[in-house]
Coordinates of C-alpha atoms and ligand atoms in Angstrom, one line a residue:
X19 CA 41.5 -188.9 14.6
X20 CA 42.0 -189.9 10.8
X21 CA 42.2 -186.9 8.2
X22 CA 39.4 -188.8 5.6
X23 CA 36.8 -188.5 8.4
X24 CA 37.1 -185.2 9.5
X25 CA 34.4 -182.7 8.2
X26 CA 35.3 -179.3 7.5
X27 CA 33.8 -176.8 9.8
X28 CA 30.6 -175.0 7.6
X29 CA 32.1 -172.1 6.0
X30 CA 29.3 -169.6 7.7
X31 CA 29.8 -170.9 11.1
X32 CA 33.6 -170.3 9.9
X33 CA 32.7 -166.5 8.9
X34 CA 31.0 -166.3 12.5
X35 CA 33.4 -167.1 14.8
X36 CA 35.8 -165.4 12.9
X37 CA 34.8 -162.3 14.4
X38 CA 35.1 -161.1 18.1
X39 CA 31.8 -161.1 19.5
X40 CA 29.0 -158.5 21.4
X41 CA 26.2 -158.5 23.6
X42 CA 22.8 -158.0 21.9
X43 CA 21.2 -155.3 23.8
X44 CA 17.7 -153.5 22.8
X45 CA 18.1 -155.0 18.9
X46 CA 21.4 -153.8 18.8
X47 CA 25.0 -155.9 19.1
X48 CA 27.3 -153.7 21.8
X49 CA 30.7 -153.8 23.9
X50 CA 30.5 -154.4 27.3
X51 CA 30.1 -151.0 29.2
X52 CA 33.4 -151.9 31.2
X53 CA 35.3 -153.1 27.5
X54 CA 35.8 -156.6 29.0
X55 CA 35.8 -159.6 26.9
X56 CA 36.8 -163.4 27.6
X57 CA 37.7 -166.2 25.6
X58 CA 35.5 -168.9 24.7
X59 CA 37.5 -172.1 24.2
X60 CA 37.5 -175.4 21.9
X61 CA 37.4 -178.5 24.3
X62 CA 39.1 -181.2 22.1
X63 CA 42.1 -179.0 21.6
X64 CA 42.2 -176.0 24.0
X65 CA 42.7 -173.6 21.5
X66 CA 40.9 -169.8 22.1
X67 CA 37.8 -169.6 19.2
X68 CA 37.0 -166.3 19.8
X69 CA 36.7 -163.7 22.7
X70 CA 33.2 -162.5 23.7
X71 CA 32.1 -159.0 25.7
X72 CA 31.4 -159.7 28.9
X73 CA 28.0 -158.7 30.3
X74 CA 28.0 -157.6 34.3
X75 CA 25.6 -155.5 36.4
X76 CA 25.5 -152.5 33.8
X77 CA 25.0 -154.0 31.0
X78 CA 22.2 -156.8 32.7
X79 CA 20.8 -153.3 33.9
X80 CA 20.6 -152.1 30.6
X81 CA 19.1 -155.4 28.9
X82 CA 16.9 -155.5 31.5
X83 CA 15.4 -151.5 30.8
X84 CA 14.8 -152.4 27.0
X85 CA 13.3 -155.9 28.1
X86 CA 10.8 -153.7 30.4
X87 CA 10.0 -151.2 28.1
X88 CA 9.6 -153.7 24.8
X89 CA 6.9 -155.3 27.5
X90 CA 5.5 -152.2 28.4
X91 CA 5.1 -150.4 25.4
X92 CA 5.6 -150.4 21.5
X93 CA 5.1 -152.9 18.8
X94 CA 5.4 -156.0 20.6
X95 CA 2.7 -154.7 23.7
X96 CA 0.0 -154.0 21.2
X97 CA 1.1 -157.4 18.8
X98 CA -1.9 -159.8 18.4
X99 CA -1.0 -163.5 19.5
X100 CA -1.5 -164.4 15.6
X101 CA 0.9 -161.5 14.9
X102 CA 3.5 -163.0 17.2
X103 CA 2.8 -166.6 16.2
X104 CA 3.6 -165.5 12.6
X105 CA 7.1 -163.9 14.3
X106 CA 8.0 -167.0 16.4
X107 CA 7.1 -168.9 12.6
X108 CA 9.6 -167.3 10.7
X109 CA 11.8 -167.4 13.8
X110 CA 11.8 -171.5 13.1
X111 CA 12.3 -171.4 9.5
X112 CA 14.9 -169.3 10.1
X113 CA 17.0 -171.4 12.3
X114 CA 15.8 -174.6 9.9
X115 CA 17.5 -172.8 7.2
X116 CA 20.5 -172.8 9.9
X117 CA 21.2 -175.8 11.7
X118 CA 24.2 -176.4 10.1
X119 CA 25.8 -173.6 11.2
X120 CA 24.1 -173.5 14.5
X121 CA 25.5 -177.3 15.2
X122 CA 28.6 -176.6 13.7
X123 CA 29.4 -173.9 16.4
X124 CA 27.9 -176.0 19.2
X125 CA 30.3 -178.6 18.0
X126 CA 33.1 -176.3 18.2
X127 CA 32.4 -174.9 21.5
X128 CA 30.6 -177.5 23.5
X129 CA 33.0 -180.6 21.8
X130 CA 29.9 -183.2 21.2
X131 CA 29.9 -185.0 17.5
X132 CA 27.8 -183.2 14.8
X133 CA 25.3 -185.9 15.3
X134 CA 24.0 -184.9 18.8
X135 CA 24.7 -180.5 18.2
X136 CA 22.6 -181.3 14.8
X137 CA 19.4 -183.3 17.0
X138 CA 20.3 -180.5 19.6
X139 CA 19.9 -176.9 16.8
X140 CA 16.9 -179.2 15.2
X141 CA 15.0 -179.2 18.0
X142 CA 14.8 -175.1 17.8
X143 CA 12.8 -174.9 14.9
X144 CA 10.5 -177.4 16.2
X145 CA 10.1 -176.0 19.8
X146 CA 9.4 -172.5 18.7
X147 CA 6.7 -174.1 15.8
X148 CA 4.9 -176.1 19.1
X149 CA 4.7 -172.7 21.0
X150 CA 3.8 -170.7 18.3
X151 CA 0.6 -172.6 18.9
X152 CA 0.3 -171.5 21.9
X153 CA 0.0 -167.8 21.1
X154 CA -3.1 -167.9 19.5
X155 CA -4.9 -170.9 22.2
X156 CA -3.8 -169.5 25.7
X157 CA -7.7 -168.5 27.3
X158 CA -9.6 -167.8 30.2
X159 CA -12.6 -169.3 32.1
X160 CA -16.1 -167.9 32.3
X161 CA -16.6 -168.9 36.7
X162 CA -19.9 -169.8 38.1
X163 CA -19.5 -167.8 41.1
X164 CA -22.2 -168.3 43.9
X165 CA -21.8 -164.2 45.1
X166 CA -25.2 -161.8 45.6
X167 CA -26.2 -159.7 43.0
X168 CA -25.4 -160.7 38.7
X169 CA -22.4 -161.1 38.7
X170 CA -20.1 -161.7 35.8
X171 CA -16.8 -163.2 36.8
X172 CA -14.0 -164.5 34.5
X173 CA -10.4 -164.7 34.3
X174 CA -7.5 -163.8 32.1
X175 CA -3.8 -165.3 31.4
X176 CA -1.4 -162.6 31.1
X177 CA 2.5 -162.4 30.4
X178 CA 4.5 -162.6 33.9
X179 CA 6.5 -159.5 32.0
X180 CA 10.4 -159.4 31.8
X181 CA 11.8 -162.9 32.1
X182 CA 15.4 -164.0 32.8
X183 CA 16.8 -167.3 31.3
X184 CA 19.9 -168.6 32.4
X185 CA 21.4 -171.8 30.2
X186 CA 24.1 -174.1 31.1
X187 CA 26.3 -175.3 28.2
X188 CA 25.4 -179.4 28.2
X189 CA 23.0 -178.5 24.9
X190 CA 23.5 -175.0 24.5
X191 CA 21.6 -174.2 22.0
X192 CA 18.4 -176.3 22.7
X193 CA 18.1 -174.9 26.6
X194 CA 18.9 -171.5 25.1
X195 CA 15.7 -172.0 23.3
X196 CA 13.8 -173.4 25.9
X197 CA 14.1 -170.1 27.8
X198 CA 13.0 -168.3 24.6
X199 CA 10.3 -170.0 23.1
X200 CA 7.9 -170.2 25.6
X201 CA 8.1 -166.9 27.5
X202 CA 8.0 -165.2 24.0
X203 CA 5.1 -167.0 22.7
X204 CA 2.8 -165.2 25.7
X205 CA 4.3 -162.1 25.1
X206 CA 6.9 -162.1 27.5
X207 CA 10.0 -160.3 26.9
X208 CA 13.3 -162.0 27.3
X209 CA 16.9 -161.3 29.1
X210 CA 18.7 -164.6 28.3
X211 CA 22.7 -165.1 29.9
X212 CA 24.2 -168.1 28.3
X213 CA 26.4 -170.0 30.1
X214 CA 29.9 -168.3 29.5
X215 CA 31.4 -172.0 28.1
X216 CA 29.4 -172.1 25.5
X217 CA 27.7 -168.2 24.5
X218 CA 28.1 -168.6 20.8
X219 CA 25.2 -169.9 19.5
X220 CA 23.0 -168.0 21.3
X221 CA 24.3 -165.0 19.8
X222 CA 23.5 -166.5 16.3
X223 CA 20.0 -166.8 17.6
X224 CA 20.3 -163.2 18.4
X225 CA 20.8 -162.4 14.6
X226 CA 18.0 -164.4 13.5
X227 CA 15.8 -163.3 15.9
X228 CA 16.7 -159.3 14.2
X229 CA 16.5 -161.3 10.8
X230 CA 13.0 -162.3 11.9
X231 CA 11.5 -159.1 12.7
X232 CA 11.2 -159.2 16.4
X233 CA 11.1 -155.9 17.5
X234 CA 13.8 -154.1 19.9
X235 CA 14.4 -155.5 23.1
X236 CA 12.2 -158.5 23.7
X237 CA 15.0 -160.9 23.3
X238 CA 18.5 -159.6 24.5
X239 CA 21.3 -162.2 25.2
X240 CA 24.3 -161.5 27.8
X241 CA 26.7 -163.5 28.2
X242 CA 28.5 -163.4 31.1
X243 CA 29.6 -165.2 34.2
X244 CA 27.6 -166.4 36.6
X245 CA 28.3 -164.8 39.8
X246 CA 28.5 -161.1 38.2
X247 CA 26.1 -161.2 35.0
X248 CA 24.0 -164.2 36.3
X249 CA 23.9 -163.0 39.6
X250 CA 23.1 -159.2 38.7
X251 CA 19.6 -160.8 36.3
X252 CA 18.4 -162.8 39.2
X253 CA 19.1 -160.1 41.7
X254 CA 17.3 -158.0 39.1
X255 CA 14.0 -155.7 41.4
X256 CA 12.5 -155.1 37.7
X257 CA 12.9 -158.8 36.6
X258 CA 9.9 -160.9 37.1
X259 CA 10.8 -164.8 36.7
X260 CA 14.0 -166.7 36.3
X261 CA 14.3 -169.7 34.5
X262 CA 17.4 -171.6 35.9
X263 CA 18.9 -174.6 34.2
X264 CA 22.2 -175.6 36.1
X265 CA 23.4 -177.0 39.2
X266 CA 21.4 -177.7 41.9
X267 CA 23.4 -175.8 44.5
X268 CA 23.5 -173.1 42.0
X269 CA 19.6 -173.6 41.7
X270 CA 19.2 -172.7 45.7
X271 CA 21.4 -169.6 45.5
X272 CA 18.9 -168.2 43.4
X273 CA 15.6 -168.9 44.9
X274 CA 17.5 -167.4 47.7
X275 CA 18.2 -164.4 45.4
X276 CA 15.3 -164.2 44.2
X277 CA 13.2 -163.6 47.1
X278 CA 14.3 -160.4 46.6
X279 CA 11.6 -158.9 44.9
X280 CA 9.4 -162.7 45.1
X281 CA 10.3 -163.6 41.2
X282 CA 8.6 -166.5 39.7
X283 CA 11.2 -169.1 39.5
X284 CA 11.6 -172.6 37.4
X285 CA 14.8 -174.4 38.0
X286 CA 16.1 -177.7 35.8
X287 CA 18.5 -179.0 38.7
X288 CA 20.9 -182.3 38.4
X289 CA 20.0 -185.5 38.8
X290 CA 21.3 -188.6 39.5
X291 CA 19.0 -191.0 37.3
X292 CA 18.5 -194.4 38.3
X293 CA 18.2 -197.3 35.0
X294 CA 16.8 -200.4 36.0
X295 CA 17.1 -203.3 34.0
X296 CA 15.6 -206.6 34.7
X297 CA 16.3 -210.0 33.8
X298 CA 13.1 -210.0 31.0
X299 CA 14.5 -207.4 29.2
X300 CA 15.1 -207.5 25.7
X301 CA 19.4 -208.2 26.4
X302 CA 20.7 -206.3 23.4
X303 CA 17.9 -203.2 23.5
X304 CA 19.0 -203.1 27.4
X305 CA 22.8 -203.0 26.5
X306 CA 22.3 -200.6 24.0
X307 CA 20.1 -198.7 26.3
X308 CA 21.8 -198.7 29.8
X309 CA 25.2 -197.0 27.4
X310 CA 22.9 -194.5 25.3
X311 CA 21.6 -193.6 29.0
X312 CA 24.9 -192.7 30.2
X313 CA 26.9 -191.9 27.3
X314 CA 24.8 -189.8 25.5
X315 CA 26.7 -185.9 25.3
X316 CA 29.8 -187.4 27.0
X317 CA 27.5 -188.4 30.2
X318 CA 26.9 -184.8 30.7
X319 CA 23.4 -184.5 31.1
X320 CA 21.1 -184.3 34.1
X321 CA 19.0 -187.0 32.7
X322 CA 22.0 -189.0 32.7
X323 CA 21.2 -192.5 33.9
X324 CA 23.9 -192.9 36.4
X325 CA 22.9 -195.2 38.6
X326 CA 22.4 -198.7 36.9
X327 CA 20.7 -201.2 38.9
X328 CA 20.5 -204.7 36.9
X329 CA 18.6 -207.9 38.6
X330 CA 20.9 -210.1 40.4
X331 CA 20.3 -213.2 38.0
X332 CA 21.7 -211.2 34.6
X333 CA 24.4 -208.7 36.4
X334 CA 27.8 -210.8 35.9
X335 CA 27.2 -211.4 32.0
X336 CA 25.1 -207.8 31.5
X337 CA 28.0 -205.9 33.3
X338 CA 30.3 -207.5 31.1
X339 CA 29.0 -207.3 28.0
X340 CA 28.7 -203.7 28.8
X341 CA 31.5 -203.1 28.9
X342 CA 32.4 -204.5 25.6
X343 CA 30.1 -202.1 24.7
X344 CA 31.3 -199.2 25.6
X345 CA 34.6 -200.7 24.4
X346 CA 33.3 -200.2 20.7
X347 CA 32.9 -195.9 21.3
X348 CA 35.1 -193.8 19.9
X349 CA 36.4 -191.2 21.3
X350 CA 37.7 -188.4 19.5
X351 CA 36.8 -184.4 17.7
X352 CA 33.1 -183.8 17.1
X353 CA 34.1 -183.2 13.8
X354 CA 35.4 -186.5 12.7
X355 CA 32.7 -188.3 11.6
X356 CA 33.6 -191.8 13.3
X357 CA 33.5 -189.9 16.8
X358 CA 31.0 -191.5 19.4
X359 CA 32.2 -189.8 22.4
X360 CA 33.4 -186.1 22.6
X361 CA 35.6 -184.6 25.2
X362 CA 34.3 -183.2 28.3
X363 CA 33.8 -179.5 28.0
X364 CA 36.7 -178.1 30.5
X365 CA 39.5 -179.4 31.9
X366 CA 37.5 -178.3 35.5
X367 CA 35.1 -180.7 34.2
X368 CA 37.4 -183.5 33.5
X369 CA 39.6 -183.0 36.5
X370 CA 36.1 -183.2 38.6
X371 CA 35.0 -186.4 36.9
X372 CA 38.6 -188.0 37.4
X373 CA 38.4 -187.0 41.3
X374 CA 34.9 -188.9 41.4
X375 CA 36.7 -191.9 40.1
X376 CA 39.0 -191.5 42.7
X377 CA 36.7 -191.2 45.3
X378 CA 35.1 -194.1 44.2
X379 CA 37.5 -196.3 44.4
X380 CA 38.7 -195.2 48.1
X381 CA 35.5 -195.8 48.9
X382 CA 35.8 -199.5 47.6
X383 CA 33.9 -199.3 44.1
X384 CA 36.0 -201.3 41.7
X385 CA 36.5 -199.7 38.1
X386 CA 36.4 -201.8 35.8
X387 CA 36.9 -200.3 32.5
X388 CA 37.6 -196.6 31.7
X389 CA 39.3 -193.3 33.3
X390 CA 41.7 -190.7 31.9
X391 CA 41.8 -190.8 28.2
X392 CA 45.6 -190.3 27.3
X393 CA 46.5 -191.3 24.0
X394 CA 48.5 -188.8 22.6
X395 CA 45.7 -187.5 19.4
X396 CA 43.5 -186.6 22.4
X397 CA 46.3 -184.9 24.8
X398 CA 45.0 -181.2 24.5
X399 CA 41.6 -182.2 25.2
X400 CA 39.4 -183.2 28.1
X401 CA 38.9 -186.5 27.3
X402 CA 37.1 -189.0 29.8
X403 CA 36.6 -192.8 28.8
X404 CA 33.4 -194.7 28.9
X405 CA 33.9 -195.9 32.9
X406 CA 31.8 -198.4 34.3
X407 CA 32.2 -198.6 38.2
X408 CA 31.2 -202.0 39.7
X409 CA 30.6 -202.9 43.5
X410 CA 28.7 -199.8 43.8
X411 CA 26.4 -199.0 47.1
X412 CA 23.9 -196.7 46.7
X413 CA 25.2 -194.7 50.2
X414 CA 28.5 -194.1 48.3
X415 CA 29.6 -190.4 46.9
X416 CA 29.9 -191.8 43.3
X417 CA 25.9 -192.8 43.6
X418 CA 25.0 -189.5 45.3
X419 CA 26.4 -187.1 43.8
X420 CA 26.5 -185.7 40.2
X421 CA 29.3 -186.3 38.3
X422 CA 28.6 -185.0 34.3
X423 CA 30.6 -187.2 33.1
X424 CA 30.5 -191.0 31.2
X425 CA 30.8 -193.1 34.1
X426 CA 28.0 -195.8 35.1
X427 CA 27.6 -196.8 38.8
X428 CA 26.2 -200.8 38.7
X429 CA 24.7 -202.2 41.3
X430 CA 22.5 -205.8 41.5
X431 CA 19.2 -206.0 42.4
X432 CA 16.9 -208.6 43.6
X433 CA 13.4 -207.9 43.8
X434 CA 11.6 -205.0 42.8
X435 CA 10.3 -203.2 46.3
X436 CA 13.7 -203.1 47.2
X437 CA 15.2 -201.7 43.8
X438 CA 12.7 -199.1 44.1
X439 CA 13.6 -197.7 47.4
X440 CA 16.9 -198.0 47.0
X441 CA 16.7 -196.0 43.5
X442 CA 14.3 -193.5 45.3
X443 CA 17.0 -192.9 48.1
X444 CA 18.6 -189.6 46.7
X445 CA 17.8 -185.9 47.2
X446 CA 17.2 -185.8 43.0
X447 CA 13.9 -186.7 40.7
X448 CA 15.1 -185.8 37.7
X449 CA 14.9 -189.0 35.1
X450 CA 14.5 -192.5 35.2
X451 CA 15.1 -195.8 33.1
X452 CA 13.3 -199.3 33.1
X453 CA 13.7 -201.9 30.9
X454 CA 11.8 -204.8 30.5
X455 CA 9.6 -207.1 28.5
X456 CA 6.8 -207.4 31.0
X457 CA 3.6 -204.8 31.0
X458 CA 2.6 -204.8 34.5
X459 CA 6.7 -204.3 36.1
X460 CA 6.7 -201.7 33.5
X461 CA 4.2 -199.3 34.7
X462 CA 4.4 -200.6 38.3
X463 CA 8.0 -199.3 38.3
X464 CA 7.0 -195.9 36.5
X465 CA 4.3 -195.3 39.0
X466 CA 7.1 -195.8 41.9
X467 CA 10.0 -193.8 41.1
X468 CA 9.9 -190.4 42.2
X469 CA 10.9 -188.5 39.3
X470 CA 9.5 -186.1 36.3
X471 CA 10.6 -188.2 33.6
X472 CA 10.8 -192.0 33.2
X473 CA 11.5 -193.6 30.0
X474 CA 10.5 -197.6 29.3
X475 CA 12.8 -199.4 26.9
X476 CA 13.6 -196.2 25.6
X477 CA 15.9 -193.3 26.7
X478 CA 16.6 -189.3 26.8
X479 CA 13.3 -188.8 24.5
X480 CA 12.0 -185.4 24.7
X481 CA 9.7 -183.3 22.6
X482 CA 8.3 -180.0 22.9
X483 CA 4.5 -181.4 23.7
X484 CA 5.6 -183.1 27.0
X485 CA 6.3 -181.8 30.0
X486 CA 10.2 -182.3 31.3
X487 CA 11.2 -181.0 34.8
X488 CA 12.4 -182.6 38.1
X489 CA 10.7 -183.8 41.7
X490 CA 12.2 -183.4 44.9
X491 CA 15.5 -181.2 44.7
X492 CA 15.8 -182.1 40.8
X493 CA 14.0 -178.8 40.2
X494 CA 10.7 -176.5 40.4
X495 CA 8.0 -176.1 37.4
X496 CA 8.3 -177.9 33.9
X497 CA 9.9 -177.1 30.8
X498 CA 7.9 -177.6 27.4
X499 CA 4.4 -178.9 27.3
X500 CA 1.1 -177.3 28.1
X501 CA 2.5 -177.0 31.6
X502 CA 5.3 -174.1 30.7
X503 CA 3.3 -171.8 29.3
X504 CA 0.8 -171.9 31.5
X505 CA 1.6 -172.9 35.3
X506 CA 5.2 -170.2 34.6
X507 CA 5.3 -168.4 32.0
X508 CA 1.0 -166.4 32.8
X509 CA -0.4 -165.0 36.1
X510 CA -4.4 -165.5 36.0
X511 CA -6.1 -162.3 37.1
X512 CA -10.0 -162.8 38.1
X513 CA -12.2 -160.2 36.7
X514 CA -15.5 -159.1 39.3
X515 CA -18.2 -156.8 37.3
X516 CA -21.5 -156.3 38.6
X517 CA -23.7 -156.2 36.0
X518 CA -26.8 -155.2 38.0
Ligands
ADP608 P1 27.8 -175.9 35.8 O1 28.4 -176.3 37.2 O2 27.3 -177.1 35.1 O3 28.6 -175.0 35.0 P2 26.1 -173.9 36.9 O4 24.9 -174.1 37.7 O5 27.3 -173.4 37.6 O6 26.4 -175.2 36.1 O7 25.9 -172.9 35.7 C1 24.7 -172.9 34.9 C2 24.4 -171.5 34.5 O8 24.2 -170.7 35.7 C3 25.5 -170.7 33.8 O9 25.0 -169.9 32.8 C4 26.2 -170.0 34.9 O10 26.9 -168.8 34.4 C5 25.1 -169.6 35.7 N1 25.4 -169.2 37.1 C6 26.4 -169.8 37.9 N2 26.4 -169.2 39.1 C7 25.4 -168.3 39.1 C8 24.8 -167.4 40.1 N3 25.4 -167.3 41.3 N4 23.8 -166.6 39.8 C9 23.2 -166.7 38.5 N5 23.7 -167.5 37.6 C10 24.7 -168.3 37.8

């Protein structure tokens, strides 16, 4: 970490986390109603940034009865979708006048360079612009219905009414948003619990969303652990829908809970993403590719293309010029501006990527490059090297399970029918990677693998028009696109009059 490079942390995200921090509850930031707060740590060093309140059952309750009654009644029942169009506007050039900041205190809590928090606070503005859209174009259908008698039958989309967001701290403040934008844009009211690594910039949303004009309780934000605040939302009888992005096992626990009173659920699960590259692939786009896949946000995303399958004639040289590749990252603070890979965001989180590496290995993958990063700059943080782990199977732990963390599986492939079923064997459908040069392989392969996303020659691309969401155990409904607001974030209701 060299002094020149650093950049100094933006004096207003400075001012903000200066401060201990509330819960914003019915337009207002409170305590906790038992006092408790936690800390909220910086994972290249350790050190505590601030401490936060800690939202449980009473305090859920409570965001929870101003999220019903903002619904329910008062200025944002009556708004007209223009009117909260214009709102969800401002909201944007609001946090455009603030991404900065807003990536500035990512960087500081989640760890990841400026680079990827700044892409990550810059696709807020943009997200809540695309659904602002939405308010004003969400219709009905006039229905030809074959019944006796004139009848005049048509239906109408309407809010699901108080949803719950839950975020995970791999992008915090982009899935924040995602559980804001498009619930809000409807006129849904929103509960939101951030995940309790990473609460801080949602709570800056919280002041622009007063800043903006949104009126009292239709967005309150509760951080909070999971198994007491997360737990008390989803277990919520006056909650409506949940929108999950975490773990998959975390994922079941809550359809579970939320059978309780039949919630609408979406879940954005894990994934264990397979890349493909084949011999006719443009070499140095394919390198650059195959380590962007993986490496991107430290490896910890659920898009994360894990699982490298590369076609038997280019695997020896490919494998080994990536890991010269990965060679050239840098690890090192989000804040110094030569830093290509930040730490990991807990020491939970490197201790269970370093156990994976273990496991691989007993289980007779051979690592080739990578592991515990331990030079003595880095010490205090949670610092994982780009790993690549060669002799892979498919059947093995390493190339089942999740890991979050910047470590490629390869594995050589032959022929296509077989890379495809052995990249379709897992329980996930999250993401998928194929590069090539040839057309017809392209599309055949995208057409083959079972998962939401697939990117060709390309990787991690996302934008607020397309649809992003998992098959199989990967996850339930899609985020962004057309899809959100309308397949789970309205209920259609079918309208009978007779007009005889
Ligand atoms: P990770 O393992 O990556 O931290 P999790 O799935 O555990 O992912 O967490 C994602 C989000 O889900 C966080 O906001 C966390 O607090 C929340 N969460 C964890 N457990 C529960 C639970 N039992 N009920 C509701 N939310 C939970």
């Amino acid at each position: 970490m060299s002094v020149e490079t650093m950049i100094p942390l933006n004096s207003k995200a400075a001012k903000f986390v200066s401060t201990p921090k509330q819960l914003f509850i019915n337009g207002k930031f409170v305590d906790a109603v038992s006092g408790k707060r936690f800390e909220t740590l910086n994972p290249a060093t350790g050190e505590v940034i601030t401490t936060i309140a800690e939202g449980d059952k009473e305090d859920i309750d409570r965001a929870v009865a101003a999220a019903r009654k903002a619904f329910e009644e008062g200025p944002w029942a009556s708004m007209k979708p223009n009117e909260r169009a214009r709102l969800l506007l401002k909201f944007a050039d609001l946090v455009e006048e603030n991404i900065e900041e807003l990536a500035h205190i990512d960087t500081l809590e989640f760890g990841q360079p400026l680079a990827t928090t700044t892409a990550f606070a810059s696709s807020v503005p943009e997200l809540f612009r695309y659904y602002a859209g939405w308010a004003t174009k969400v219709t009905g259908e006039t229905i030809p219905v074959s019944t006796p008698g004139t009848i005049f039958n048509y239906t109408r989309r309407e809010p699901l009414g108080v949803c719950a967001g839950i975020s995970p701290w791999n992008a915090p403040v982009s899935v924040a948003a995602m559980k804001l934008a498009a619930p809000l844009s409807v006129g849904n009211t929103v509960v939101l619990k951030p995940a309790e690594q990473t609460p801080l910039s949602s709570l800056r949303l919280a002041e622009l969303f007063v800043e903006a004009g949104f009126p009292d309780g239709v967005v309150n934000i509760v951080p909070g652990f999971g198994p007491t605040a997360g737990a008390a939302l989803v277990n919520h009888p006056d909650v409506d829908k949940v929108a999950f992005t975490g773990s998959t096992v975390v994922g079941k626990e809550i359809m579970r809970s939320a059978a309780g009173n039949l919630k609408k659920v979406t879940l954005e699960l894990g994934g264990k993403s397979p890349h493909i590259i084949c011999a006719d692939a443009d070499y140095e786009k394919a390198l650059a590719n195959a380590a962007f896949g993986i490496l991107f946000n430290s490896g910890q995303v659920c898009f994360a293309g894990t699982r490298l399958f590369v076609e038997k004639k280019i695997y020896d040289n490919f494998v080994s010029d990536l890991i010269n590749y990965t060679k050239k990252y840098k690890l090192g603070s989000g804040f110094d501006a030569t830093t290509t890979l930040g730490p990991l965001i807990s020491e939970k989180q490197k201790n269970r990527v370093l156990n994976y590496l273990d496991i691989g290995q007993q289980e007779g993958a051979e690592m080739l490059v990578g592991g515990n990063a331990v030079s003595s700059d880095l010490a205090n943080g949670y610092f994982v090297k780009p790993t690549v782990l060669a002799n892979v199977q498919n059947t093995m732990t390493v190339a089942q399970e999740e890991i979050f963390g910047p470590v490629i599986c390869a594995m050589p492939f032959d022929d296509l029918d077989e890379v495809v079923k052995t990249a379709n064997e897992t329980y996930y459908g999250l993401g998928a990677g194929i590069c090539t040069t040839d057309l017809r392989k392209a599309h055949k392969l995208a057409h083959a693998i079972k998962s939401g996303n697939v990117w060709v020659n390309t990787y991690h691309l996302m934008d607020p028009a397309s649809p992003m969401g998992g098959y199989k155990q990967s996850g339930i409904g899609r985020e962004n696109g057309a899809a959100s607001v309308l397949d789970t974030y309205t209920q259609i209701k079918s309208v009978w009059v007779d007009l005889d």
